[in-house]
Coordinates of C-alpha atoms and ligand atoms in Angstrom, one line a residue:
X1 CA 105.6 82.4 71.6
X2 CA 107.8 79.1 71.5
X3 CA 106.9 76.4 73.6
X4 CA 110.3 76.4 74.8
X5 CA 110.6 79.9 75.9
X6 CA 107.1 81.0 76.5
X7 CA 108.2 84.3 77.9
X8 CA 110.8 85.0 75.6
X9 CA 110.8 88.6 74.6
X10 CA 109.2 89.8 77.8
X11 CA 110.6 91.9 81.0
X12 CA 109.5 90.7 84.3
X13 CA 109.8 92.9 87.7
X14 CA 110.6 90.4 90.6
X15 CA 110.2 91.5 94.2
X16 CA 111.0 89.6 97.0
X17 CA 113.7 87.6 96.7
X18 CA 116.1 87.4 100.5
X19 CA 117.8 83.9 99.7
X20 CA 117.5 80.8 97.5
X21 CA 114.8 79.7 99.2
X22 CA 112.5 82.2 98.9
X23 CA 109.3 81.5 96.1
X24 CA 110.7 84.8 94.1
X25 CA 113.8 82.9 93.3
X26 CA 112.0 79.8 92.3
X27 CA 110.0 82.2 90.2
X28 CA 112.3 84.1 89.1
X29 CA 115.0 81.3 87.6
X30 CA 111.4 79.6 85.9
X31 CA 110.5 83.0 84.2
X32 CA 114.6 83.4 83.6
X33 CA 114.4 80.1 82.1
X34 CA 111.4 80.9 80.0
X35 CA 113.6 83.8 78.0
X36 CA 112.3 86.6 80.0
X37 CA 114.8 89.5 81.3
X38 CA 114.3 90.4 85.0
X39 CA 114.8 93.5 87.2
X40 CA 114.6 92.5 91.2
X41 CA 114.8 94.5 94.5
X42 CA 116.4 93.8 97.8
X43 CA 114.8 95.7 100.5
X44 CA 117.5 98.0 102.5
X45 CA 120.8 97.6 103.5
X46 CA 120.3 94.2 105.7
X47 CA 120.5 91.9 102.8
X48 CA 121.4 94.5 99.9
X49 CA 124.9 92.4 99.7
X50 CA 123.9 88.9 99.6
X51 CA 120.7 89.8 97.7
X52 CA 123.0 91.4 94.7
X53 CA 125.4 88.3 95.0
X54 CA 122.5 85.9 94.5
X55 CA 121.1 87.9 91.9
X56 CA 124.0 88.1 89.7
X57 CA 125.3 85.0 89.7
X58 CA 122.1 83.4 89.0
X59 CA 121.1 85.9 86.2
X60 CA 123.6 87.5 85.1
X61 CA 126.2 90.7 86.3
X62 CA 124.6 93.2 84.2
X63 CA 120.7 92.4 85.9
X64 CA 119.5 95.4 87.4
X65 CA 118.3 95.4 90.6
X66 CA 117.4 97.8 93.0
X67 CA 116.3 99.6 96.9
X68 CA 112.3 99.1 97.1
X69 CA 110.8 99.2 100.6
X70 CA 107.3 98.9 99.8
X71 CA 105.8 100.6 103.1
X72 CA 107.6 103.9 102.0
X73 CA 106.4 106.0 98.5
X74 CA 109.4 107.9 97.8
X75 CA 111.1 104.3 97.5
X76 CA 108.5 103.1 95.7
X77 CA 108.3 106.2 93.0
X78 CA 112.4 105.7 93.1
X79 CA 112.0 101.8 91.9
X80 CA 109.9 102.6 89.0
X81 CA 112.2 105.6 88.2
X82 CA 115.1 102.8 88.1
X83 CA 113.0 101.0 85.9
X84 CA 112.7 102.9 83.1
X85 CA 116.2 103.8 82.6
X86 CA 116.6 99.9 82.2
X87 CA 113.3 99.4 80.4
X88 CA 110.3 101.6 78.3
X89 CA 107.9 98.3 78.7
X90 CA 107.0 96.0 81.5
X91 CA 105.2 93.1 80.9
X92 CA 104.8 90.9 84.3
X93 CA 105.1 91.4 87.7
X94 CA 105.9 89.3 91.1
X95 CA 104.8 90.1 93.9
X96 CA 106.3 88.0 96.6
X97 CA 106.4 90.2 99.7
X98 CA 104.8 89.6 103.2
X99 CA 105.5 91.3 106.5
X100 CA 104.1 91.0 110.2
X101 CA 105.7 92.6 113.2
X102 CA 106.1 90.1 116.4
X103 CA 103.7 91.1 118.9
X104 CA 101.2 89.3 121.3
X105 CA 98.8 87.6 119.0
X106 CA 100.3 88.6 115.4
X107 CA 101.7 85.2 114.0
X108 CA 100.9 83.3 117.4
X109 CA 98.6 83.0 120.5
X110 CA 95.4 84.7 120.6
X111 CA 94.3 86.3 117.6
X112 CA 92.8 89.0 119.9
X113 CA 95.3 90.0 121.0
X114 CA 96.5 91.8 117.8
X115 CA 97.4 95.1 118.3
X116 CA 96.6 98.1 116.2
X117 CA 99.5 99.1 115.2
X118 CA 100.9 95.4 114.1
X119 CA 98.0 95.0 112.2
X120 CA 98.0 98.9 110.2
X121 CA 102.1 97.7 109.4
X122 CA 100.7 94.2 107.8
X123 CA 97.9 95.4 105.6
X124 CA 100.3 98.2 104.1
X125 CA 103.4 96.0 104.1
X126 CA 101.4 92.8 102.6
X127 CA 98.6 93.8 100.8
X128 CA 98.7 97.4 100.3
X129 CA 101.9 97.5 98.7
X130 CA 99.9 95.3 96.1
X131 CA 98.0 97.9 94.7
X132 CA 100.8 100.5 95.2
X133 CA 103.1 98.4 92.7
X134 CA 100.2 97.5 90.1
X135 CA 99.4 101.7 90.4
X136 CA 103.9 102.0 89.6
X137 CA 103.7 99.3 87.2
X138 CA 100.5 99.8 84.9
X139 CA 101.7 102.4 82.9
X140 CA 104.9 100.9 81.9
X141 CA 102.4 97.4 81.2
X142 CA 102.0 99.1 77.3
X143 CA 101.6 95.7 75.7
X144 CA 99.2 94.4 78.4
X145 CA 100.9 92.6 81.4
X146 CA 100.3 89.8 84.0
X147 CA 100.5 90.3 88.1
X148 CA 100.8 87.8 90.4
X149 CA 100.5 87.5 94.1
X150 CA 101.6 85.3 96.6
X151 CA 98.8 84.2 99.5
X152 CA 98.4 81.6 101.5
X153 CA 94.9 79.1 102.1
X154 CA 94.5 81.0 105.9
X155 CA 92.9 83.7 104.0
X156 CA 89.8 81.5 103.5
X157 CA 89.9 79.2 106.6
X158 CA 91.1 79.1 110.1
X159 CA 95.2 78.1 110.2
X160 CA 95.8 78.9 114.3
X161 CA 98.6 81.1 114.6
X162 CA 99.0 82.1 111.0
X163 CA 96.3 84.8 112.8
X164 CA 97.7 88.4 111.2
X165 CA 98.9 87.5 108.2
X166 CA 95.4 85.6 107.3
X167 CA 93.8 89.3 107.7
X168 CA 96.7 90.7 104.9
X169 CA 96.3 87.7 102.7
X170 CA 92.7 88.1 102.8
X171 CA 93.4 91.9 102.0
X172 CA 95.7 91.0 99.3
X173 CA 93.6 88.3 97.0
X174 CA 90.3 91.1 97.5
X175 CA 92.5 93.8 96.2
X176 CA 93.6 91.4 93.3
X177 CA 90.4 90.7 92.0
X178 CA 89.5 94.4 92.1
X179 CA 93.2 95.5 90.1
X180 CA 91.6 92.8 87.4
X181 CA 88.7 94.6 87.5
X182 CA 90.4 97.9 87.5
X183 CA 92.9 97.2 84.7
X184 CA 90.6 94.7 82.4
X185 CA 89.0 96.6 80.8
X186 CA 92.0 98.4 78.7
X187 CA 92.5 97.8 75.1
X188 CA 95.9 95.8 76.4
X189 CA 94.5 94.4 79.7
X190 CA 96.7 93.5 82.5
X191 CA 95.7 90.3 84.6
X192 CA 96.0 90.0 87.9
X193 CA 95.7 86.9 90.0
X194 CA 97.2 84.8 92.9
X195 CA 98.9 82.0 93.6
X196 CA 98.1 80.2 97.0
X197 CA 101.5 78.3 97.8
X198 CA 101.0 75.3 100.5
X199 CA 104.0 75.9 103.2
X200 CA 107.2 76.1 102.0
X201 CA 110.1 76.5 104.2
X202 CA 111.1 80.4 103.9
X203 CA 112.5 82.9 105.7
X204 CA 109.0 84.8 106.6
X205 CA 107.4 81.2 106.7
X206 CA 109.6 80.6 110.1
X207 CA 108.0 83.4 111.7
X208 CA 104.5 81.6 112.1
X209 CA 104.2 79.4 115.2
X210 CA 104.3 76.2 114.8
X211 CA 105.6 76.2 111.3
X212 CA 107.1 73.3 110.7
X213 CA 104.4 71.1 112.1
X214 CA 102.0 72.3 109.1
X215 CA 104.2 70.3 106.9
X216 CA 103.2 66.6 108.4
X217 CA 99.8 67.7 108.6
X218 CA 99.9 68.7 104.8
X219 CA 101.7 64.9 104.1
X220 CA 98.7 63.3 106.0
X221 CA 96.0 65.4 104.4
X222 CA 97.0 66.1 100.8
X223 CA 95.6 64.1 98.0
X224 CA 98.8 64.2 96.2
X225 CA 100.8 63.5 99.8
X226 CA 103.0 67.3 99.6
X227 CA 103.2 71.1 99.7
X228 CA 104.8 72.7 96.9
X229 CA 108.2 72.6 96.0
X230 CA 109.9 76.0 93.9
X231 CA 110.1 74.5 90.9
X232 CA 106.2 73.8 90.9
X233 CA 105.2 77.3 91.8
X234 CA 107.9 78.7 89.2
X235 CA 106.3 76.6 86.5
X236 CA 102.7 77.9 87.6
X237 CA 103.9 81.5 87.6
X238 CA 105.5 80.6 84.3
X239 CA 101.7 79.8 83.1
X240 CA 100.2 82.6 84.5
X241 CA 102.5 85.1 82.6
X242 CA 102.6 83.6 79.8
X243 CA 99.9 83.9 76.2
X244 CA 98.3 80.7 77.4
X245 CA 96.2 82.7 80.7
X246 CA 95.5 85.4 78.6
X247 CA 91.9 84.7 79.8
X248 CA 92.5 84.2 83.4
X249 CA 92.2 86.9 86.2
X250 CA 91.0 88.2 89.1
X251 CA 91.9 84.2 90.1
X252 CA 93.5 82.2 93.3
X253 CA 95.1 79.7 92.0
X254 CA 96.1 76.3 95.1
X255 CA 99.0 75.2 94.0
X256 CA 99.2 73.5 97.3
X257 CA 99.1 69.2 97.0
X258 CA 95.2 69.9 97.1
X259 CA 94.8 70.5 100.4
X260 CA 92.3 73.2 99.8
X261 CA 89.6 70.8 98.8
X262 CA 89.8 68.7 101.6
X263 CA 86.7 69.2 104.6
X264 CA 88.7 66.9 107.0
Ligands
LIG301 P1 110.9 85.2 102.1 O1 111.9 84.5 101.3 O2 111.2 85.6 103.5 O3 110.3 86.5 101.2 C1 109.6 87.5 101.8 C2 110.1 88.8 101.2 O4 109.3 90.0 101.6 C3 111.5 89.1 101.6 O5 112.3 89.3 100.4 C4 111.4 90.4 102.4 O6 112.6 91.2 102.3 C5 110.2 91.0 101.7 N1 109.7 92.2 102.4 C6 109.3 92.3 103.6 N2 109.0 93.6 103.9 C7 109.2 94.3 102.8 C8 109.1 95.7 102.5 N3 108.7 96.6 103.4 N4 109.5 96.1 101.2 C9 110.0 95.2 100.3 N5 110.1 93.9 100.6 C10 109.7 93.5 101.8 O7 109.6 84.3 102.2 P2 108.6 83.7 101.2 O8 107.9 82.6 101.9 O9 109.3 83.3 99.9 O10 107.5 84.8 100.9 C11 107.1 85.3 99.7 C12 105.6 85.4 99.6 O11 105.0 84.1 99.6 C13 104.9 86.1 100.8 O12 103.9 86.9 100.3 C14 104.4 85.0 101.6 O13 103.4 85.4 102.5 C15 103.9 84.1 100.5 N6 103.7 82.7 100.9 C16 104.6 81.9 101.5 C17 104.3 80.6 101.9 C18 105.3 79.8 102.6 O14 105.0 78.7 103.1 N7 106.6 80.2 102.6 C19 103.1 80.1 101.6 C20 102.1 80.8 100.9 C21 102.4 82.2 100.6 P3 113.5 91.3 103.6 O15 113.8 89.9 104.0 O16 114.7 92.0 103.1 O17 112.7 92.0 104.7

């Protein structure tokens, strides 16, 4: 491993990606950047276009990419399929994907509100899809491998409005620490752990009420004064993929201006 190009050699699986904002494309060009070769999805036909554009002229024409809707099997068993006629060995996957339908209560108003239905679509969409891709991904892991999750601090305390998703994130770091439990214990173990980003202006981050005013409240509270920026969360995600965590799963890692330590 050069120090360089710690994940030089390797083949990374990035999911998520809808613009150039989004934390799988800060990810993505870090890993890219670290010598790793990447295979991404867009998700249906709404941003198939721009989502190939971005793709390929950031890394490359001939990177494959591919369909994966992540609340649907079939797609999911197609995806891997697509994999391995690009690839016999995995060694790192991203997951970077989060979903809540609008309705009374789901990423606003009264968390009681929440109906049954919007809350069955977020667990699968956001937290089962987790364990559905580690199940896909595992088998083409032969060398070991390294998963990583994006969550969010609402998982542990009480962000008002951030209401359904808190329930999916919650669902998604318990279900990571179990996949490291599940798949440790191999001769080649794969890791799995999370990253909890502080806000970062996205695409599903505009969803959440009230949004934008999380990031003054993040400049007033941090101890280093900030959220994240892509870079920073790329260069984490770089770690966590790379030889130097080969002891670390199972973990949530803030890389958030330390806001998670503060009580007030
Ligand atoms: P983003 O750019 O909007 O990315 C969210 C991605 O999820 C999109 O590519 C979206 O695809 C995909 N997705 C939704 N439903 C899907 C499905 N059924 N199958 C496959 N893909 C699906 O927003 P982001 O903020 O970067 O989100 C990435 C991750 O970071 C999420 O897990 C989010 O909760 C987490 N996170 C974000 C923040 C933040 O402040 N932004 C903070 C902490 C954690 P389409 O757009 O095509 O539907």
């Amino acid at each position: 491993m050069s120090l360089a190009k710690p994940l030089e050699g390797k083949v990374g699986i990035v999911t998520g990606v809808a613009n150039k904002r989004s934390i799988a494309f800060g990810i993505a060009k870090a890993w890219h950047e670290a010598g790793a070769k990447l295979i991404f999805n867009y998700q249906g036909d709404r941003l198939k276009d721009s989502v190939i554009k971005l793709v390929r002229e950031n890394f490359g024409e001939d990177t494959p990419i591919c369909d994966l809707d992540v609340g649907c099997d079939e797609s999911i068993s197609n995806f891997f399929n697509f994999v391995q006629q690009h690839t016999n060995r995995v060694d790192m996957l991203l997951h970077a994907i989060a979903f809540a339908p609008k309705m009374p209560g789901t990423l606003d108003g009264h968390f009681s509100d929440i109906p049954r239905e919007a809350f069955n679509t977020s667990l699968q969409i956001s937290a089962y899809s987790l364990i559905a891709l580690a199940r896909g991904v595992a088998p083409l892991m032969t060398e070991g491998g390294s998963i990583t999750a994006l969550s969010y601090y609402a998982s542990k305390k009480v962000v008002p409005n951030y209401n359904l998703m808190a329930i999916s994130k919650a669902a998604l770091e318990t279900s990571s620490m179990y996949l490291a439990h599940d798949f440790g214990g191999r001769e080649k173990p794969i890791r799995v752990n999370c990253i909890s980003a502080g806000p970062v202006q996205t695409l599903a981050a505009r969803g959440v009420g009230g949004f934008s005013t999380m990031f003054k409240i993040y400049e007033e509270r941090c101890p280093i004064g900030r959220s994240c920026s892509l870079a920073e969360l790329g260069a984490t995600a770089t770690f966590l993929a790379s030889d130097g965590a080969a002891s670390i799963t199972g973990q949530v890692l803030y890389v958030d201006g330390g806001y998670e330590i503060m009580g007030m």
